[in-house]
CSV table of C-alpha atoms in Angstrom, one decimal:
chain,number,residue,atom,x,y,z
A,1,MET,CA,-44.5,40.7,25.2
A,2,SER,CA,-40.9,42.2,25.1
A,3,VAL,CA,-39.7,44.5,22.4
A,4,VAL,CA,-36.7,46.5,21.5
A,5,ILE,CA,-36.4,49.9,20.3
A,6,ASN,CA,-33.2,51.1,19.0
A,7,CYS,CA,-31.4,54.4,20.5
A,8,ALA,CA,-28.1,55.7,20.7
A,9,THR,CA,-25.7,57.6,22.9
A,10,ILE,CA,-22.3,60.0,22.6
A,11,ILE,CA,-19.4,58.4,24.5
A,12,GLY,CA,-16.7,61.0,24.0
A,13,LEU,CA,-17.1,62.7,20.7
A,14,ASN,CA,-18.4,59.4,19.3
A,15,CYS,CA,-21.7,57.5,19.0
A,16,GLN,CA,-22.5,54.2,20.8
A,17,PRO,CA,-25.8,52.6,19.7
A,18,ILE,CA,-28.0,51.2,22.4
A,19,ALA,CA,-30.9,49.0,22.5
A,20,VAL,CA,-33.8,49.9,24.8
A,21,GLU,CA,-35.7,46.5,25.7
A,22,ALA,CA,-39.0,46.8,27.6
A,23,ASP,CA,-41.2,44.2,29.2
A,24,LEU,CA,-44.0,44.0,31.4
A,25,SER,CA,-44.7,41.7,34.3
A,26,SER,CA,-47.9,41.0,36.7
A,27,ALA,CA,-46.2,42.5,39.7
A,28,LEU,CA,-47.5,45.7,41.3
A,29,ASN,CA,-47.3,48.8,39.5
A,30,ASN,CA,-43.6,49.9,39.4
A,31,PHE,CA,-41.0,51.2,36.7
A,32,ILE,CA,-37.6,50.1,36.8
A,33,ILE,CA,-34.3,51.1,34.5
A,34,VAL,CA,-31.7,48.6,34.7
A,35,GLY,CA,-28.5,48.8,32.4
A,36,LEU,CA,-26.1,50.6,34.5
A,37,PRO,CA,-28.2,53.9,34.4
A,38,ASP,CA,-26.5,57.1,36.2
A,39,GLN,CA,-28.8,59.4,38.1
A,40,SER,CA,-30.0,61.6,35.1
A,41,VAL,CA,-30.9,58.4,33.3
A,42,ALA,CA,-32.8,57.0,36.6
A,43,GLU,CA,-34.7,60.3,36.8
A,44,ALA,CA,-36.2,59.4,33.3
A,45,ARG,CA,-39.0,57.1,35.0
A,46,GLU,CA,-40.7,60.3,36.4
A,47,ARG,CA,-40.2,62.2,32.8
A,48,VAL,CA,-41.4,59.3,30.8
A,49,ARG,CA,-44.4,58.3,32.8
A,50,GLN,CA,-45.7,61.6,32.9
A,51,ALA,CA,-45.0,62.5,29.6
A,52,VAL,CA,-47.1,59.6,28.3
A,53,ARG,CA,-50.0,60.6,30.5
A,54,ASN,CA,-49.7,64.1,29.4
A,55,SER,CA,-49.8,63.4,25.9
A,56,ALA,CA,-53.4,61.6,26.6
A,57,LEU,CA,-51.9,58.0,26.1
A,58,ASP,CA,-52.3,55.0,28.4
A,59,TRP,CA,-49.6,54.1,30.9
A,60,PRO,CA,-49.6,50.3,31.7
A,61,ARG,CA,-50.8,49.4,35.1
A,62,ARG,CA,-48.0,46.6,35.4
A,63,LYS,CA,-44.6,46.4,36.4
A,64,VAL,CA,-42.3,48.0,33.6
A,65,ILE,CA,-38.7,46.8,32.9
A,66,VAL,CA,-36.4,48.8,30.9
A,67,ASN,CA,-33.1,47.5,30.2
A,68,LEU,CA,-30.3,49.4,28.5
A,69,ALA,CA,-28.0,47.8,26.4
A,70,PRO,CA,-25.1,46.7,26.2
A,71,ALA,CA,-25.5,46.4,30.1
A,72,ASP,CA,-21.8,47.2,30.9
A,73,LEU,CA,-21.7,50.6,29.4
A,74,LYS,CA,-22.5,53.7,31.8
A,75,LYS,CA,-25.5,55.3,30.7
A,76,PHE,CA,-25.9,58.9,31.1
A,77,GLY,CA,-28.0,62.0,29.7
A,78,SER,CA,-31.3,62.0,28.3
A,79,TYR,CA,-30.7,60.4,24.9
A,80,TYR,CA,-33.0,57.5,26.0
A,81,ASP,CA,-36.4,59.3,27.0
A,82,LEU,CA,-38.1,59.0,23.8
A,83,ALA,CA,-36.9,55.5,22.9
A,84,MET,CA,-38.1,54.4,26.3
A,85,ALA,CA,-41.6,55.9,25.6
A,86,VAL,CA,-42.0,54.3,22.5
A,87,ALA,CA,-41.0,51.0,23.7
A,88,ILE,CA,-43.4,50.8,26.6
A,89,LEU,CA,-46.4,52.1,24.5
A,90,TRP,CA,-45.6,49.3,22.1
A,91,CYS,CA,-44.9,46.8,24.8
A,92,SER,CA,-48.0,47.6,26.5
A,93,ARG,CA,-50.1,47.4,22.7
A,94,ALA,CA,-50.8,50.9,23.4
A,95,ILE,CA,-49.7,51.6,19.9
A,96,ARG,CA,-48.6,49.6,17.0
A,97,ILE,CA,-45.6,49.8,14.9
A,98,ASN,CA,-44.9,48.5,11.6
A,99,PRO,CA,-41.5,46.6,10.8
A,100,GLU,CA,-39.8,49.5,9.3
A,101,ASP,CA,-40.3,52.1,11.9
A,102,ALA,CA,-39.4,49.3,14.4
A,103,GLN,CA,-36.0,49.3,13.2
A,104,ALA,CA,-35.9,53.0,13.2
A,105,TYR,CA,-33.8,55.0,15.8
A,106,TYR,CA,-35.5,57.1,18.5
A,107,LEU,CA,-33.7,59.9,20.4
A,108,GLY,CA,-34.8,63.0,22.1
A,109,GLU,CA,-35.6,64.1,25.7
A,110,LEU,CA,-39.1,64.3,26.9
A,111,SER,CA,-40.4,67.0,29.1
A,112,LEU,CA,-43.3,66.3,31.9
A,113,THR,CA,-45.9,67.6,29.2
A,114,GLY,CA,-44.6,65.3,26.4
A,115,ASP,CA,-42.4,67.9,24.6
A,116,ILE,CA,-39.4,66.4,22.8
A,117,LYS,CA,-36.6,68.5,23.6
A,118,PRO,CA,-33.4,68.8,21.9
A,119,ILE,CA,-30.1,66.6,22.7
A,120,ASN,CA,-26.4,67.3,22.2
A,121,GLY,CA,-24.2,65.1,19.4
A,122,VAL,CA,-26.6,64.5,16.8
A,123,LEU,CA,-24.3,65.0,14.0
A,124,SER,CA,-22.1,62.5,15.4
A,125,ILE,CA,-25.0,60.1,15.7
A,126,ALA,CA,-26.2,60.6,12.4
A,127,LYS,CA,-23.2,59.9,10.7
A,128,THR,CA,-22.4,56.7,12.8
A,129,LEU,CA,-26.1,55.6,12.2
A,130,ALA,CA,-25.6,56.1,8.5
A,131,GLU,CA,-22.1,54.3,8.4
A,132,ILE,CA,-24.0,50.9,10.0
A,133,GLY,CA,-26.7,51.0,7.6
A,134,ALA,CA,-29.5,52.6,9.5
A,135,LYS,CA,-32.4,53.9,7.3
A,136,LYS,CA,-34.6,55.9,9.6
A,137,ILE,CA,-34.2,58.3,12.6
A,138,TYR,CA,-36.8,60.0,14.8
A,139,LEU,CA,-35.5,63.4,16.2
A,140,PRO,CA,-36.7,66.5,18.4
A,141,ILE,CA,-37.5,68.9,15.7
A,142,ALA,CA,-34.8,71.2,16.5
A,143,ASN,CA,-32.0,68.8,15.7
A,144,VAL,CA,-33.1,68.1,12.3
A,145,ALA,CA,-31.2,70.5,10.5
A,146,GLU,CA,-28.1,69.4,12.1
A,147,ALA,CA,-29.0,65.5,11.1
A,148,SER,CA,-29.6,66.6,7.9
A,149,LEU,CA,-25.8,67.5,7.2
A,150,ILE,CA,-25.6,63.7,6.7
A,151,ASN,CA,-26.4,61.6,3.7
A,152,GLY,CA,-28.2,58.3,3.6
A,153,LEU,CA,-30.6,58.7,6.5
A,154,GLU,CA,-34.4,59.4,6.3
A,155,ILE,CA,-34.9,61.9,9.1
A,156,ARG,CA,-38.2,63.2,10.7
A,157,GLY,CA,-38.5,65.2,13.7
A,158,ALA,CA,-41.6,65.9,16.1
A,159,ASN,CA,-42.6,68.6,18.5
A,160,ASN,CA,-44.0,66.2,21.1
A,161,LEU,CA,-44.9,62.5,22.0
A,162,ALA,CA,-48.3,62.9,20.7
A,163,GLU,CA,-47.2,64.1,17.4
A,164,LEU,CA,-44.9,61.2,17.0
A,165,VAL,CA,-47.5,58.7,18.1
A,166,ALA,CA,-50.0,59.8,15.4
A,167,HIS,CA,-47.4,59.4,12.8
A,168,LEU,CA,-46.5,56.0,13.7
A,169,GLN,CA,-50.3,55.0,14.0
A,170,GLY,CA,-50.7,56.5,10.6
A,171,LYS,CA,-53.0,59.3,11.6
A,172,GLU,CA,-50.6,62.1,10.7
A,173,ILE,CA,-47.2,62.0,8.7
A,174,LEU,CA,-44.2,64.0,9.8
A,175,PRO,CA,-42.1,65.6,7.0
A,176,VAL,CA,-39.0,63.9,5.8
A,177,ALA,CA,-35.6,65.8,6.0
A,178,ASN,CA,-33.3,64.0,3.7
A,179,GLY,CA,-29.6,63.6,4.6
A,180,GLY,CA,-27.4,65.7,2.9
A,181,THR,CA,-29.5,68.8,3.0
A,182,ALA,CA,-27.5,72.0,2.8
A,183,ALA,CA,-28.0,73.7,6.1
A,184,ALA,CA,-28.1,77.3,7.0
A,185,GLN,CA,-24.3,78.5,7.4
A,186,GLU,CA,-23.3,80.9,10.2
A,187,THR,CA,-22.8,84.2,9.3
A,188,VAL,CA,-19.1,85.1,9.5
A,189,SER,CA,-17.8,88.4,11.1
A,190,TYR,CA,-14.4,89.4,12.4
A,191,PRO,CA,-14.1,91.6,15.4
A,192,VAL,CA,-10.8,93.3,14.3
A,193,ASP,CA,-9.4,93.8,10.8
A,194,LEU,CA,-5.6,93.7,10.4
A,195,SER,CA,-5.8,97.1,8.4
A,196,ASP,CA,-7.4,98.7,12.1
A,197,ILE,CA,-4.0,98.3,13.6
A,198,ARG,CA,-1.5,100.9,13.5
A,199,GLY,CA,2.3,100.1,13.1
A,200,GLN,CA,3.6,96.8,14.1
A,201,ALA,CA,4.7,95.7,10.6
A,202,GLN,CA,6.8,92.7,11.8
A,203,ALA,CA,3.8,91.5,14.2
A,204,LYS,CA,1.7,91.5,11.3
A,205,ARG,CA,4.0,89.7,9.2
A,206,ALA,CA,4.1,87.0,11.8
A,207,LEU,CA,0.5,86.5,12.0
A,208,VAL,CA,0.5,86.2,8.3
A,209,ILE,CA,3.4,83.5,8.3
A,210,ALA,CA,1.4,81.7,11.3
A,211,ALA,CA,-2.0,81.5,9.4
A,212,ALA,CA,-0.3,80.4,6.1
A,213,GLY,CA,1.5,77.5,8.1
A,214,ASN,CA,-0.6,76.8,11.1
A,215,HIS,CA,2.6,77.7,13.3
A,216,ASN,CA,2.2,78.6,16.8
A,217,LEU,CA,3.2,82.5,17.8
A,218,LEU,CA,3.9,84.1,21.0
A,219,LEU,CA,3.8,87.8,21.1
A,220,THR,CA,5.8,89.9,23.9
A,221,GLY,CA,5.5,93.6,24.6
A,222,PRO,CA,4.2,96.0,27.5
A,223,PRO,CA,0.9,96.6,28.4
A,224,GLY,CA,-1.1,98.7,25.7
A,225,SER,CA,1.2,97.8,22.9
A,226,GLY,CA,-1.8,96.4,20.8
A,227,LYS,CA,-0.8,92.6,21.5
A,228,THR,CA,-4.5,91.4,22.3
A,229,MET,CA,-5.9,93.5,19.2
A,230,LEU,CA,-3.3,92.0,16.9
A,231,ALA,CA,-4.5,88.4,18.2
A,232,LYS,CA,-8.0,89.3,17.6
A,233,SER,CA,-7.4,89.9,14.3
A,234,MET,CA,-5.6,86.3,13.4
A,235,ILE,CA,-9.0,84.6,13.1
A,236,SER,CA,-9.8,87.0,10.1
A,237,LEU,CA,-6.6,85.9,8.3
A,238,LEU,CA,-7.8,82.3,8.4
A,239,PRO,CA,-9.7,80.8,5.2
A,240,PRO,CA,-13.2,79.2,5.7
A,241,LEU,CA,-13.0,75.6,6.6
A,242,THR,CA,-12.9,72.9,4.3
A,243,ARG,CA,-16.1,70.6,4.1
A,244,GLU,CA,-14.5,67.9,6.2
A,245,GLU,CA,-13.0,70.2,8.5
A,246,SER,CA,-16.2,72.0,9.1
A,247,LEU,CA,-18.1,69.0,9.7
A,248,ALA,CA,-15.3,67.9,12.4
A,249,VAL,CA,-15.6,71.4,14.1
A,250,THR,CA,-19.2,71.2,13.9
A,251,ASN,CA,-19.4,67.9,15.7
A,252,ILE,CA,-17.1,68.9,18.7
A,253,TYR,CA,-19.6,72.0,19.1
A,254,SER,CA,-22.5,69.6,18.9
A,255,VAL,CA,-21.3,67.4,21.4
A,256,ALA,CA,-20.2,70.2,23.8
A,257,GLY,CA,-23.6,71.8,23.7
A,258,LEU,CA,-22.5,75.2,21.9
A,259,LEU,CA,-23.8,74.5,18.4
A,260,PRO,CA,-26.1,77.3,17.3
A,261,ARG,CA,-29.4,75.7,16.2
A,262,LYS,CA,-30.2,78.1,13.5
A,263,HIS,CA,-26.8,77.7,11.8
A,264,PRO,CA,-25.9,74.1,12.5
A,265,LEU,CA,-22.8,74.2,9.9
A,266,LEU,CA,-19.8,75.9,11.1
A,267,VAL,CA,-17.7,77.2,8.4
A,268,ALA,CA,-15.5,79.9,10.0
A,269,ALA,CA,-12.1,78.8,12.0
A,270,PRO,CA,-13.0,78.6,15.5
A,271,TRP,CA,-11.5,81.2,18.2
A,272,ARG,CA,-11.2,80.2,21.7
A,273,HIS,CA,-9.8,82.8,24.6
A,274,PRO,CA,-10.0,81.2,28.1
A,275,HIS,CA,-9.0,83.3,30.8
A,276,HIS,CA,-5.9,82.7,32.7
A,277,THR,CA,-7.7,81.1,35.9
A,278,ALA,CA,-8.9,78.2,33.6
A,279,SER,CA,-8.3,74.9,35.0
A,280,ALA,CA,-6.5,72.0,33.5
A,281,ILE,CA,-9.8,69.9,33.0
A,282,SER,CA,-11.4,73.3,31.2
A,283,LEU,CA,-8.3,73.9,29.1
A,284,ILE,CA,-7.6,70.0,28.1
A,285,GLY,CA,-11.0,68.3,28.7
A,286,GLY,CA,-12.1,65.5,30.9
A,287,GLY,CA,-14.4,65.3,33.9
A,288,SER,CA,-16.5,62.2,35.1
A,289,HIS,CA,-18.2,62.1,31.9
A,290,PRO,CA,-15.2,63.1,29.5
A,291,ALA,CA,-16.3,66.3,27.6
A,292,PRO,CA,-14.1,68.4,25.1
A,293,GLY,CA,-11.9,71.1,26.6
A,294,GLU,CA,-10.6,74.4,25.0
A,295,ILE,CA,-8.1,73.1,23.1
A,296,THR,CA,-10.6,70.7,21.2
A,297,LEU,CA,-13.0,73.4,21.0
A,298,ALA,CA,-10.1,75.5,19.0
A,299,HIS,CA,-9.6,72.4,16.5
A,300,LYS,CA,-8.8,73.7,13.3
A,301,GLY,CA,-8.6,77.4,14.8
A,302,VAL,CA,-7.0,79.4,17.0
A,303,LEU,CA,-6.3,78.9,21.0
A,304,PHE,CA,-5.4,82.4,22.5
A,305,LEU,CA,-3.8,82.5,26.0
A,306,ASP,CA,-3.5,86.0,27.1
A,307,GLU,CA,-1.0,86.7,29.9
A,308,LEU,CA,0.6,83.6,29.5
A,309,PRO,CA,2.8,83.4,32.7
A,310,GLU,CA,-0.4,84.1,34.6
A,311,PHE,CA,-1.8,80.5,34.1
A,312,PRO,CA,-0.8,77.9,36.5
A,313,ARG,CA,2.4,76.4,35.3
A,314,THR,CA,1.0,72.8,35.9
A,315,VAL,CA,-1.9,74.1,33.6
A,316,LEU,CA,0.4,75.2,30.7
A,317,GLU,CA,2.5,71.7,31.2
A,318,ASN,CA,-0.4,69.8,30.0
A,319,LEU,CA,-0.6,71.4,26.6
A,320,ARG,CA,3.1,70.0,25.7
A,321,GLN,CA,1.4,66.8,24.2
A,322,PRO,CA,-1.4,68.3,22.5
A,323,LEU,CA,0.9,70.7,20.6
A,324,GLU,CA,3.1,67.9,19.5
A,325,ASP,CA,0.4,65.0,18.6
A,326,LYS,CA,-2.5,67.2,17.7
A,327,VAL,CA,-4.7,65.2,19.9
A,328,VAL,CA,-5.5,64.4,23.6
A,329,THR,CA,-6.1,61.3,25.2
A,330,ILE,CA,-8.2,61.0,28.4
A,331,ALA,CA,-8.0,57.7,30.6
A,332,ARG,CA,-11.2,56.7,32.9
A,333,VAL,CA,-12.4,53.8,34.6
A,334,PHE,CA,-14.9,53.0,31.9
A,335,GLY,CA,-12.6,53.6,28.9
A,336,THR,CA,-10.2,55.9,27.3
A,337,TYR,CA,-11.5,59.0,25.4
A,338,GLU,CA,-9.5,60.8,22.2
A,339,PHE,CA,-10.2,64.2,21.6
A,340,PRO,CA,-8.8,66.1,18.5
A,341,ALA,CA,-6.8,69.3,19.4
A,342,ASP,CA,-5.3,70.6,16.1
A,343,PHE,CA,-5.1,74.2,16.8
A,344,ILE,CA,-2.6,77.2,16.5
A,345,LEU,CA,-1.4,78.4,19.8
A,346,LEU,CA,-1.4,82.3,19.8
A,347,ALA,CA,-0.2,83.7,23.3
A,348,ALA,CA,0.7,87.0,24.5
A,349,MET,CA,2.6,88.5,27.6
A,350,ASN,CA,4.4,91.0,29.2
A,351,PRO,CA,8.4,90.8,29.3
A,352,CYS,CA,8.3,91.4,33.1
A,353,PRO,CA,6.0,91.4,35.9
A,354,CYS,CA,5.4,95.4,35.9
A,355,GLY,CA,5.7,94.9,31.9
A,356,TYR,CA,7.7,97.7,31.1
A,357,LEU,CA,11.1,96.1,30.7
A,358,SER,CA,13.1,97.5,28.0
A,359,ASP,CA,10.6,100.1,27.4
A,360,PRO,CA,12.2,103.6,26.4
A,361,ASP,CA,10.0,105.7,28.1
A,362,ARG,CA,9.1,104.0,31.4
A,363,ARG,CA,11.2,102.5,33.8
A,364,CYS,CA,11.0,98.8,34.7
A,365,VAL,CA,10.8,98.2,38.6
A,366,CYS,CA,11.3,94.8,38.8
A,367,SER,CA,14.4,92.8,40.5
A,368,PRO,CA,16.3,90.5,38.2
A,369,GLY,CA,15.2,87.7,40.4
A,370,SER,CA,11.3,88.5,40.0
A,371,ILE,CA,11.9,88.8,36.3
A,372,ILE,CA,13.7,85.3,36.0
A,373,LYS,CA,10.7,83.8,38.1
A,374,TYR,CA,8.1,85.4,36.0
A,375,ARG,CA,9.6,84.1,33.0
A,376,ASN,CA,10.4,80.5,34.4
A,377,LYS,CA,6.5,79.9,34.5
A,378,ILE,CA,6.7,79.0,31.0
A,379,SER,CA,8.7,75.7,30.7
A,380,GLY,CA,11.4,75.2,28.0
A,381,PRO,CA,9.8,72.3,26.5
A,382,LEU,CA,6.8,74.4,26.1
A,383,LEU,CA,8.7,77.3,24.5
A,384,ASP,CA,10.6,74.8,22.1
A,385,ARG,CA,7.0,74.1,20.8
A,386,ILE,CA,6.4,77.8,19.7
A,387,ASP,CA,7.4,78.6,16.4
A,388,LEU,CA,7.5,82.3,16.2
A,389,PHE,CA,8.5,84.8,18.8
A,390,VAL,CA,7.7,88.6,18.1
A,391,GLU,CA,8.3,91.5,20.1
A,392,VAL,CA,5.5,94.2,20.0
A,393,PRO,CA,6.8,97.7,21.3
A,394,ARG,CA,4.7,100.5,22.2
A,395,LEU,CA,3.8,102.5,19.3
A,396,GLN,CA,4.9,106.7,19.6
A,397,PHE,CA,2.6,109.2,18.9
A,398,ALA,CA,4.0,109.8,15.4
A,399,GLU,CA,3.0,106.3,14.4
A,400,LEU,CA,-0.5,106.2,15.9
A,401,VAL,CA,-1.6,109.4,14.3
A,402,GLN,CA,0.1,108.8,10.7
A,403,LYS,CA,-2.2,107.4,8.1
A,404,ASP,CA,-1.5,103.7,7.2
A,405,ASP,CA,-2.4,102.0,4.1
A,406,ALA,CA,-2.2,98.5,5.4
A,407,GLU,CA,-4.3,95.8,3.3
A,408,LYS,CA,-7.0,94.5,4.6
A,409,SER,CA,-7.4,91.0,6.3
A,410,SER,CA,-9.6,90.0,3.3
A,411,HIS,CA,-6.6,90.6,1.0
A,412,TRP,CA,-4.4,88.6,3.4
A,413,ARG,CA,-6.8,85.8,3.8
A,414,GLU,CA,-7.1,85.3,0.0
A,415,ILE,CA,-3.1,85.1,0.2
A,416,VAL,CA,-3.2,82.8,3.0
A,417,SER,CA,-5.7,80.5,1.3
A,418,GLN,CA,-3.6,80.3,-2.0
A,419,THR,CA,-0.4,79.5,0.0
A,420,ARG,CA,-2.0,76.5,1.8
A,421,GLN,CA,-3.6,75.2,-1.7
A,422,ARG,CA,0.0,75.4,-2.8
A,423,GLN,CA,1.1,73.6,0.1
A,424,ARG,CA,-1.3,70.6,-0.1
A,425,ALA,CA,-0.9,70.3,-4.0
A,426,ARG,CA,2.7,69.8,-3.2
A,427,GLN,CA,2.5,67.5,-0.1
A,428,GLN,CA,-0.5,65.3,-0.8
A,429,GLY,CA,-2.9,67.3,1.3
A,430,LEU,CA,-0.6,68.3,3.9
A,431,LEU,CA,0.3,71.6,5.4
A,432,ASN,CA,3.9,72.5,6.2
A,433,TYR,CA,3.2,72.3,9.9
A,434,GLN,CA,1.8,68.4,9.2
A,435,LEU,CA,5.1,67.3,7.9
A,436,THR,CA,7.1,64.7,9.7
A,437,SER,CA,10.9,64.9,9.8
A,438,GLN,CA,11.4,62.7,6.8
A,439,GLN,CA,8.6,65.1,4.9
A,440,THR,CA,10.5,68.1,6.1
A,441,ARG,CA,13.8,66.9,4.3
A,442,GLN,CA,11.9,65.7,1.2
A,443,TYR,CA,9.8,69.3,0.8
A,444,CYS,CA,11.9,71.8,2.4
A,445,GLN,CA,14.9,71.8,0.0
A,446,LEU,CA,17.3,74.7,0.6
A,447,GLY,CA,19.9,76.1,-1.5
A,448,LYS,CA,23.6,76.1,-1.2
A,449,GLU,CA,24.1,79.5,0.5
A,450,ALA,CA,20.8,79.0,2.6
A,451,GLN,CA,22.6,75.4,3.7
A,452,LEU,CA,25.7,77.5,5.1
A,453,LEU,CA,23.4,79.8,6.6
A,454,LEU,CA,21.6,77.0,8.7
A,455,GLU,CA,24.8,75.5,9.5
A,456,GLN,CA,25.9,78.7,11.2
A,457,ALA,CA,22.4,79.0,13.0
A,458,ILE,CA,22.5,75.5,14.4
A,459,ASN,CA,26.0,76.2,15.8
A,460,GLN,CA,25.3,79.4,17.4
A,461,LEU,CA,21.9,78.8,18.4
A,462,ASN,CA,22.2,75.3,19.8
A,463,LEU,CA,18.8,74.2,18.2
A,464,SER,CA,17.3,71.2,19.2
A,465,PRO,CA,16.2,68.8,16.6
A,466,ARG,CA,12.6,69.9,17.3
A,467,SER,CA,13.5,73.6,16.8
A,468,TYR,CA,15.5,72.5,13.7
A,469,PHE,CA,12.6,71.0,12.0
A,470,ARG,CA,10.3,73.9,13.1
A,471,LEU,CA,12.8,76.6,11.6
A,472,LEU,CA,12.7,74.6,8.2
A,473,LYS,CA,9.0,74.5,8.1
A,474,ILE,CA,8.8,78.3,8.9
A,475,ALA,CA,11.4,78.8,6.1
A,476,ARG,CA,9.0,76.5,3.8
A,477,THR,CA,5.7,78.8,4.9
A,478,ILE,CA,7.8,82.0,4.1
A,479,ALA,CA,9.1,80.7,0.7
A,480,ASP,CA,5.3,79.7,-0.2
A,481,LEU,CA,4.1,83.1,0.4
A,482,ALA,CA,6.8,84.4,-1.9
A,483,CYS,CA,5.4,81.7,-4.6
A,484,SER,CA,9.2,80.1,-4.4
A,485,GLU,CA,9.7,76.4,-4.7
A,486,GLU,CA,13.1,76.3,-3.2
A,487,ILE,CA,13.8,77.8,0.2
A,488,LEU,CA,16.4,80.8,-0.4
A,489,THR,CA,18.7,82.4,1.9
A,490,GLU,CA,16.3,85.5,2.6
A,491,HIS,CA,13.5,83.1,3.4
A,492,LEU,CA,15.7,81.4,5.9
A,493,ALA,CA,17.0,84.4,7.4
A,494,GLU,CA,13.5,85.7,8.2
A,495,SER,CA,12.6,82.5,10.0
A,496,LEU,CA,15.6,83.3,12.0
A,497,GLN,CA,14.2,86.5,13.1
A,498,TYR,CA,11.4,85.2,14.7
A,499,ARG,CA,13.5,82.4,17.3
A,500,LEU,CA,13.4,83.1,20.8
A,501,LYS,CA,16.0,85.9,22.0
A,502,ASN,CA,17.8,85.2,25.1
A,503,ASN,CA,17.7,88.6,26.7
């Protein structure tokens, strides 16, 4: 008797349904898995066999053959353990399954004791199964809350194999968690509030502009000037994610194995801060089984690169395409994988190797050649993709001790949220950074005086077409913060202040 049990796996960020076929033959007692399994799947033979025996269930004393279809797709991970156990028990007639449960999907890793352990990527799996018309899914109990974010599924969780078998036999009923259940949300807290930072009015203003329009920002200043603290306050300026954004970010963190089980729905914009020793694969994503990198983990949030010139230039150059396309494509022998990478790039650097170039109180000890070499670690094309350039000077004693009545991040977060709503209402759901060149011409209308100023700026600064459109988008964001429908001269003039200075 041959049987088929439904299962699924994760390929990149997407779900791939898998059919687990089981059959028995009269040959010697053996257990074979076919269908292009990798080592982790092949090792499931021992996990499944011991889990069945330790659950007080009979293992067939015949040759067991399990096929994972489609056979041309490389299988990896422990997604198939539970489905294989159910298929083998059904095939050997150790259990009976009603037609409804025979059409259900079974996912989970089995321990040797029979416990069903959680797996990654359940949100993507549940979403895909609901879209293809699946009705029921059996999962590890720890994954139920995550799967419940999706409508249209009957979700049941089990602690162990014996508990699931008792349910399938009608001896015990597993509770139903209907899709669409409101999951517990994470508690949002911010490490730094904008009001905690003394002085640095221009840098704070640039942070608000960057948050309001999703613009990339580079902070340059000597050691101890507050660049890192300013960068950490950036995340407190971003409004909560929309429902669609929240599910997209939650899906990424689920696949990466970084999703908290107690709070499976992420509502705050992500913040990623990789060290400058990070490799290209850890930053961009990839590997033998392509997984999301830091730029994907920062999707709809902030990627902070501190000490930017200390990153290998080859690593930084990999950012050019994702910064432009907001997606990264990774090609492998077994297929092509696409990961979202729609993030704000926030970077910080010293002005020179010693850090004290142009500092009024400390003398720079760097040679002109070393300064040029240091700055050349960041290529022109990468700099051309950064919208805002801000110098962060070291504060004087009087600035440190004076009382600062700066507004809290919550105040600016509300303004940023209102500004984004204004952009989406005007631009059919798009923020300023998402505008194409044609849309930029349509929505970034300049007054007559502003047009003259822009013409002078283009002639004097030799702006590239990319820089020209980025300049208009920044001016549009500044106008939106001022609740102005038209881009005025002062809005364009302020946007010009944030251009890269050649000094």
